[in-house]
Short mmCIF file of C-alpha atoms and ligand atoms in Angstrom, two decimals:
data_model
loop_
_atom_site.label_atom_id
_atom_site.label_comp_id
_atom_site.label_asym_id
_atom_site.label_seq_id
_atom_site.Cartn_x
_atom_site.Cartn_y
_atom_site.Cartn_z
CA MET A 1 13.63 -25.69 -30.97
CA ASN A 2 16.30 -24.99 -28.34
CA ILE A 3 16.08 -23.07 -25.09
CA ASP A 4 19.37 -21.92 -23.59
CA PRO A 5 20.10 -19.78 -20.55
CA ILE A 6 20.89 -16.21 -21.62
CA ASP A 7 23.50 -15.91 -18.88
CA PRO A 8 24.61 -19.45 -18.01
CA VAL A 9 27.25 -18.23 -15.54
CA SER A 10 25.46 -15.79 -13.24
CA ARG A 11 21.79 -16.59 -13.85
CA PRO A 12 21.49 -20.13 -15.24
CA PHE A 13 17.85 -20.51 -14.10
CA PHE A 14 16.46 -17.13 -15.09
CA GLY A 15 16.01 -15.82 -18.63
CA GLY A 16 16.10 -18.21 -21.59
CA ARG A 17 16.75 -17.63 -25.29
CA VAL A 18 14.61 -19.70 -27.66
CA SER A 19 15.96 -20.49 -31.11
CA GLY A 20 15.01 -22.62 -34.10
CA ILE A 21 11.30 -21.81 -34.11
CA ASP A 22 8.94 -19.45 -35.96
CA ILE A 23 6.21 -18.62 -33.43
CA THR A 24 4.28 -16.40 -35.85
CA ARG A 25 2.88 -19.60 -37.41
CA PRO A 26 0.49 -22.12 -35.83
CA LEU A 27 2.36 -24.52 -33.52
CA PRO A 28 1.82 -28.20 -32.71
CA PRO A 29 0.81 -28.90 -29.07
CA GLU A 30 4.21 -30.47 -28.26
CA GLN A 31 5.96 -27.20 -29.07
CA VAL A 32 3.49 -25.18 -27.01
CA ALA A 33 4.09 -27.58 -24.10
CA ALA A 34 7.86 -27.20 -24.50
CA ILE A 35 7.54 -23.40 -24.37
CA ASP A 36 5.38 -23.72 -21.24
CA ARG A 37 8.08 -25.88 -19.62
CA GLY A 38 10.67 -23.29 -20.61
CA MET A 39 8.56 -20.60 -18.94
CA ASP A 40 8.36 -22.66 -15.74
CA GLN A 41 12.12 -23.06 -15.75
CA PHE A 42 13.32 -19.62 -16.89
CA GLY A 43 10.46 -17.21 -16.02
CA VAL A 44 11.38 -15.08 -19.05
CA LEU A 45 11.85 -16.28 -22.64
CA VAL A 46 13.32 -14.25 -25.51
CA PHE A 47 12.55 -15.04 -29.17
CA HIS A 48 14.42 -13.05 -31.83
CA GLY A 49 13.24 -12.24 -35.37
CA GLN A 50 9.50 -12.86 -34.92
CA HIS A 51 7.64 -10.65 -37.43
CA PHE A 52 4.33 -10.41 -35.63
CA HIS A 53 1.29 -8.33 -36.41
CA ASP A 54 -1.58 -8.14 -33.94
CA GLU A 55 -3.56 -11.11 -35.28
CA THR A 56 -0.60 -13.48 -35.29
CA GLN A 57 0.50 -12.29 -31.85
CA ILE A 58 -3.00 -12.91 -30.48
CA ALA A 59 -3.09 -16.37 -32.08
CA PHE A 60 0.29 -17.34 -30.55
CA SER A 61 -0.73 -15.94 -27.14
CA ARG A 62 -3.99 -17.93 -27.04
CA ASN A 63 -1.93 -21.14 -26.92
CA PHE A 64 -1.30 -20.36 -23.25
CA GLY A 65 -4.81 -19.50 -22.03
CA ALA A 66 -7.57 -16.92 -22.21
CA LEU A 67 -6.41 -13.40 -23.02
CA GLU A 68 -7.24 -10.45 -20.82
CA GLU A 69 -8.50 -7.19 -22.27
CA ALA A 70 -6.35 -4.07 -22.12
CA SER A 71 -8.75 -2.51 -19.61
CA GLY A 72 -5.90 -1.19 -17.44
CA ASP A 73 -5.03 1.33 -20.18
CA LEU A 74 -5.96 4.92 -19.39
CA ASN A 75 -7.96 5.34 -22.60
CA TRP A 76 -9.93 2.09 -22.23
CA GLY A 77 -13.48 2.55 -23.56
CA GLN A 78 -12.39 5.47 -25.76
CA LYS A 79 -10.89 5.61 -29.24
CA ARG A 80 -7.60 3.71 -29.21
CA ARG A 81 -4.61 3.61 -31.58
CA ILE A 82 -4.71 -0.19 -31.57
CA GLU A 83 -7.95 -1.76 -32.69
CA SER A 84 -7.92 -5.08 -30.84
CA PRO A 85 -9.12 -4.96 -27.22
CA PHE A 86 -6.61 -7.77 -26.49
CA VAL A 87 -3.56 -5.65 -27.31
CA ASN A 88 -2.05 -3.21 -24.79
CA ASP A 89 -0.53 -0.16 -26.41
CA ILE A 90 2.98 0.04 -24.91
CA SER A 91 4.11 2.90 -27.13
CA ASN A 92 4.75 6.63 -26.99
CA LEU A 93 2.46 7.28 -29.99
CA ASP A 94 -0.89 9.01 -30.41
CA ASP A 95 -3.84 7.77 -32.51
CA ASP A 96 -2.14 9.15 -35.64
CA ASN A 97 1.15 7.41 -34.82
CA ARG A 98 2.91 10.65 -33.86
CA VAL A 99 5.24 10.75 -30.85
CA LEU A 100 3.37 12.02 -27.78
CA ALA A 101 4.27 15.40 -26.30
CA VAL A 102 6.47 15.16 -23.22
CA ALA A 103 3.62 16.29 -20.92
CA ASP A 104 0.89 14.23 -22.62
CA ARG A 105 -1.38 12.53 -20.05
CA LYS A 106 -1.16 9.12 -21.75
CA ARG A 107 2.64 9.33 -21.77
CA LEU A 108 2.83 10.36 -18.10
CA PHE A 109 0.48 7.56 -17.09
CA GLY A 110 2.64 5.14 -19.10
CA LEU A 111 5.73 6.21 -17.16
CA GLY A 112 4.28 4.07 -14.36
CA ASN A 113 5.93 1.17 -16.24
CA ARG A 114 9.29 2.54 -15.08
CA LEU A 115 8.46 1.26 -11.58
CA TRP A 116 8.95 -2.43 -10.81
CA HIS A 117 5.66 -4.26 -11.26
CA SER A 118 3.83 -7.42 -12.19
CA ASP A 119 1.23 -6.91 -14.94
CA SER A 120 -2.40 -6.51 -13.90
CA SER A 121 -1.73 -7.21 -10.21
CA PHE A 122 -4.36 -4.44 -9.85
CA LYS A 123 -6.98 -6.79 -11.32
CA ALA A 124 -8.66 -9.42 -9.14
CA LEU A 125 -7.54 -11.99 -11.72
CA PRO A 126 -3.98 -10.83 -12.46
CA ALA A 127 -1.83 -11.68 -15.48
CA LYS A 128 -0.24 -15.07 -16.08
CA TYR A 129 2.00 -14.48 -19.11
CA SER A 130 2.72 -11.18 -20.86
CA LEU A 131 4.01 -11.22 -24.43
CA LEU A 132 5.69 -8.06 -25.68
CA SER A 133 6.49 -7.61 -29.36
CA ALA A 134 9.01 -4.95 -30.40
CA ARG A 135 7.59 -3.34 -33.53
CA HIS A 136 9.82 -0.26 -33.46
CA ILE A 137 12.59 0.58 -31.01
CA PRO A 138 14.63 3.71 -30.25
CA GLY A 139 18.30 3.92 -31.27
CA ALA A 140 19.45 3.64 -27.66
CA GLY A 141 18.03 2.93 -24.19
CA GLY A 142 14.55 1.57 -23.54
CA ASN A 143 15.67 -1.76 -22.07
CA THR A 144 13.22 -3.83 -20.07
CA GLU A 145 14.51 -5.30 -16.81
CA PHE A 146 13.18 -8.48 -15.22
CA ALA A 147 13.63 -9.65 -11.63
CA ASP A 148 13.27 -13.24 -10.41
CA MET A 149 10.74 -13.28 -7.55
CA ARG A 150 11.32 -16.99 -6.87
CA ALA A 151 15.03 -16.47 -6.23
CA ALA A 152 14.18 -13.34 -4.21
CA TYR A 153 11.81 -15.35 -2.02
CA ASP A 154 14.34 -18.16 -1.56
CA ALA A 155 16.94 -15.61 -0.41
CA LEU A 156 14.79 -14.35 2.49
CA ASP A 157 15.67 -15.53 5.99
CA ALA A 158 13.26 -17.86 7.84
CA GLU A 159 12.01 -15.09 10.10
CA THR A 160 11.01 -12.87 7.18
CA LYS A 161 9.36 -15.79 5.38
CA ALA A 162 7.26 -16.43 8.49
CA LEU A 163 6.33 -12.74 8.78
CA LEU A 164 5.18 -12.58 5.14
CA ALA A 165 3.52 -15.98 4.86
CA ASP A 166 -0.12 -14.91 5.26
CA LEU A 167 -0.02 -11.21 4.39
CA ILE A 168 -2.59 -9.81 1.96
CA CYS A 169 -1.90 -6.61 0.02
CA GLU A 170 -4.08 -4.07 -1.74
CA HIS A 171 -3.05 -3.33 -5.34
CA SER A 172 -4.20 -0.40 -7.46
CA GLN A 173 -2.88 1.72 -10.31
CA LEU A 174 -3.85 4.68 -8.14
CA TYR A 175 -0.97 3.71 -5.80
CA SER A 176 1.68 3.11 -8.48
CA ARG A 177 0.89 6.31 -10.38
CA GLY A 178 0.73 8.17 -7.08
CA ILE A 179 4.38 7.26 -6.39
CA LEU A 180 5.37 9.30 -9.46
CA GLY A 181 3.02 12.12 -8.50
CA PHE A 182 0.53 11.33 -11.27
CA ASP A 183 -2.98 11.98 -9.95
CA ASP A 184 -4.73 13.16 -13.11
CA PHE A 185 -7.55 10.60 -12.69
CA THR A 186 -11.22 11.12 -13.44
CA GLU A 187 -13.83 9.98 -10.91
CA GLN A 188 -14.52 7.07 -13.27
CA ASP A 189 -10.83 6.08 -13.33
CA ARG A 190 -10.86 6.04 -9.53
CA ILE A 191 -13.82 3.65 -9.51
CA ARG A 192 -12.28 1.48 -12.24
CA PHE A 193 -8.92 1.33 -10.40
CA LYS A 194 -10.40 0.49 -6.99
CA PRO A 195 -7.86 -1.64 -5.00
CA VAL A 196 -7.96 -5.45 -5.20
CA LEU A 197 -6.53 -8.00 -2.75
CA GLN A 198 -3.51 -10.20 -3.51
CA ARG A 199 -1.41 -12.55 -1.41
CA LEU A 200 2.14 -11.34 -0.86
CA VAL A 201 3.59 -14.86 -1.03
CA ARG A 202 2.26 -17.07 -3.77
CA THR A 203 2.82 -20.63 -4.84
CA HIS A 204 3.30 -21.32 -8.53
CA PRO A 205 0.55 -23.67 -9.76
CA SER A 206 2.84 -25.78 -11.97
CA THR A 207 6.26 -25.68 -10.28
CA GLY A 208 5.07 -25.45 -6.67
CA ARG A 209 7.74 -22.82 -6.04
CA LYS A 210 6.98 -19.89 -3.78
CA SER A 211 7.61 -16.32 -4.87
CA LEU A 212 7.08 -12.76 -3.72
CA PHE A 213 4.10 -11.15 -5.41
CA LEU A 214 5.30 -7.57 -5.33
CA ALA A 215 4.49 -4.58 -7.54
CA SER A 216 4.51 -0.81 -7.31
CA HIS A 217 0.71 -1.23 -7.44
CA ALA A 218 0.82 -2.65 -3.87
CA GLY A 219 0.04 0.21 -1.51
CA ALA A 220 -1.35 -1.37 1.65
CA ILE A 221 -1.26 -4.55 3.73
CA ILE A 222 -4.50 -5.66 5.37
CA GLY A 223 -4.39 -5.00 9.12
CA TRP A 224 -1.21 -2.87 8.97
CA PRO A 225 -0.84 0.91 9.31
CA VAL A 226 -0.17 2.28 5.82
CA PRO A 227 3.30 3.79 6.49
CA GLU A 228 4.49 0.56 8.06
CA ALA A 229 3.14 -1.47 5.14
CA ARG A 230 4.77 0.77 2.57
CA ALA A 231 8.09 0.74 4.41
CA LEU A 232 8.08 -3.08 4.37
CA LEU A 233 7.02 -3.26 0.71
CA ARG A 234 9.83 -0.85 -0.22
CA ASP A 235 12.41 -2.93 1.63
CA LEU A 236 11.18 -6.08 -0.10
CA VAL A 237 11.24 -4.53 -3.58
CA GLU A 238 14.74 -3.22 -2.92
CA GLN A 239 16.00 -6.66 -1.86
CA ALA A 240 14.13 -8.52 -4.60
CA THR A 241 15.58 -6.35 -7.36
CA GLU A 242 19.24 -6.60 -6.38
CA ARG A 243 21.26 -6.92 -9.58
CA ARG A 244 21.94 -10.62 -8.97
CA PHE A 245 18.22 -11.30 -9.50
CA VAL A 246 17.88 -9.10 -12.61
CA TYR A 247 18.06 -9.78 -16.35
CA ALA A 248 18.17 -6.59 -18.46
CA HIS A 249 16.80 -7.11 -21.96
CA ALA A 250 18.28 -4.88 -24.68
CA TRP A 251 15.69 -4.96 -27.45
CA ARG A 252 16.13 -5.71 -31.13
CA GLN A 253 13.28 -4.99 -33.51
CA TRP A 254 10.99 -8.06 -33.85
CA ASP A 255 11.96 -9.56 -30.50
CA LEU A 256 9.11 -11.22 -28.69
CA VAL A 257 9.71 -11.44 -24.96
CA MET A 258 7.38 -13.49 -22.84
CA TRP A 259 7.39 -13.48 -19.03
CA ASP A 260 5.53 -15.16 -16.19
CA ASN A 261 4.00 -12.42 -14.02
CA ARG A 262 3.41 -14.97 -11.26
CA ALA A 263 7.16 -15.40 -10.76
CA THR A 264 8.76 -12.13 -11.93
CA MET A 265 8.60 -8.34 -11.81
CA HIS A 266 9.71 -6.04 -14.62
CA ARG A 267 10.21 -2.37 -15.41
CA ALA A 268 10.87 -0.15 -18.41
CA CYS A 269 14.07 1.89 -18.70
CA PRO A 270 14.34 5.46 -20.03
CA PHE A 271 15.02 6.50 -23.64
CA ASP A 272 14.97 9.70 -25.73
CA ALA A 273 11.33 10.86 -25.64
CA SER A 274 11.50 12.25 -29.19
CA GLN A 275 12.17 8.79 -30.67
CA VAL A 276 9.54 6.20 -31.53
CA ARG A 277 9.18 3.15 -29.30
CA ASP A 278 6.29 0.96 -30.36
CA MET A 279 5.65 -2.26 -28.45
CA HIS A 280 2.46 -4.33 -28.52
CA ARG A 281 1.57 -6.49 -25.53
CA THR A 282 -0.84 -9.38 -25.28
CA THR A 283 -1.62 -10.79 -21.84
CA VAL A 284 -2.77 -14.23 -20.76
CA ALA A 285 -5.00 -14.13 -17.67
CA SER A 286 -4.31 -16.27 -14.61
CA GLU A 287 -6.64 -19.21 -14.07
CA GLN A 288 -7.31 -18.27 -10.45
CA SER A 289 -6.84 -15.31 -8.14
CA THR A 290 -3.96 -15.30 -5.66
CA MET A 291 -6.59 -15.31 -2.89
CA GLU A 292 -7.74 -18.74 -4.14
CA GLU A 293 -4.20 -20.08 -4.29
CA ALA A 294 -3.00 -22.34 -1.50
CA ALA A 295 -1.24 -20.48 1.30
C1 LIG B 1 4.67 -3.97 -20.19
C2 LIG B 1 5.79 -3.20 -19.62
C3 LIG B 1 8.00 -2.37 -20.11
C4 LIG B 1 8.67 -1.73 -21.27
O1 LIG B 1 4.58 -4.05 -21.42
O2 LIG B 1 3.88 -4.53 -19.42
O3 LIG B 1 5.83 -2.98 -18.44
O4 LIG B 1 9.92 -1.73 -21.28
N1 LIG B 1 6.73 -2.83 -20.49
O5 LIG B 1 7.98 -1.23 -22.15
MN1 LIG B 2 4.28 -4.24 -17.44
#
């Protein structure tokens, strides 16, 4: 197995391509450990030609920790297209595998992925790794972009680092969807998506590196007036997603892309809504909340 930087010239430390390994089969512990080290180094790893189905994807994902359930999905607790509770449905398909209508509620909720975010930052125990398998992709568009929140933190001046050091944010899908004007939530959704607290600056448990824990789900800072908090969060997201910090992944069918939500943000890019895009995501939960992490 080899891991090489995808862009050795402009982003040698962010985004790695893994070759010489079939991750759809059971792996020896040394190879799992090598992938973990690659994640610590590159934040995002790309594997081409991995013919996953849900069971094999779940088995590979479990190498990295306990999986979280797809309880952030809008239709959680109802009939779902995908059977396993450990698989997030990142597609534009209905339960009969037909492309959703442009104004379908599930599709509009899913457009929240177009905003920069870190997966499950709206859960008290947010995501560690996300693993996204491209089962079917559109003919054009539909890239996923990743931004390096470690490099973004490092680039802040000392004054800003001091200002942010101890800030605590509230994260909720009600905030992120609200940005796009989606407010078609039931009373139950509102209870389920009640805001959770997250540190704004976090320290990576294995590398010790600090990073900005930002997401469109962040809608308030404890002790700050809301407009002032949102203005700061906007500025930070803008700076942290400058093109120099971003890797844009152009998908091939059967790619598996794995990212560390503790050190990155990502967003979906647009594509022709009449074409099928079917991606299945498994998610490894963090071992501790950001509130338990060292300051
Ligand atoms: C995700 C996600 C982006 C995309 O799966 O968590 O945000 O491009 N996906 O589908
Ligand atoms: Mn996501």
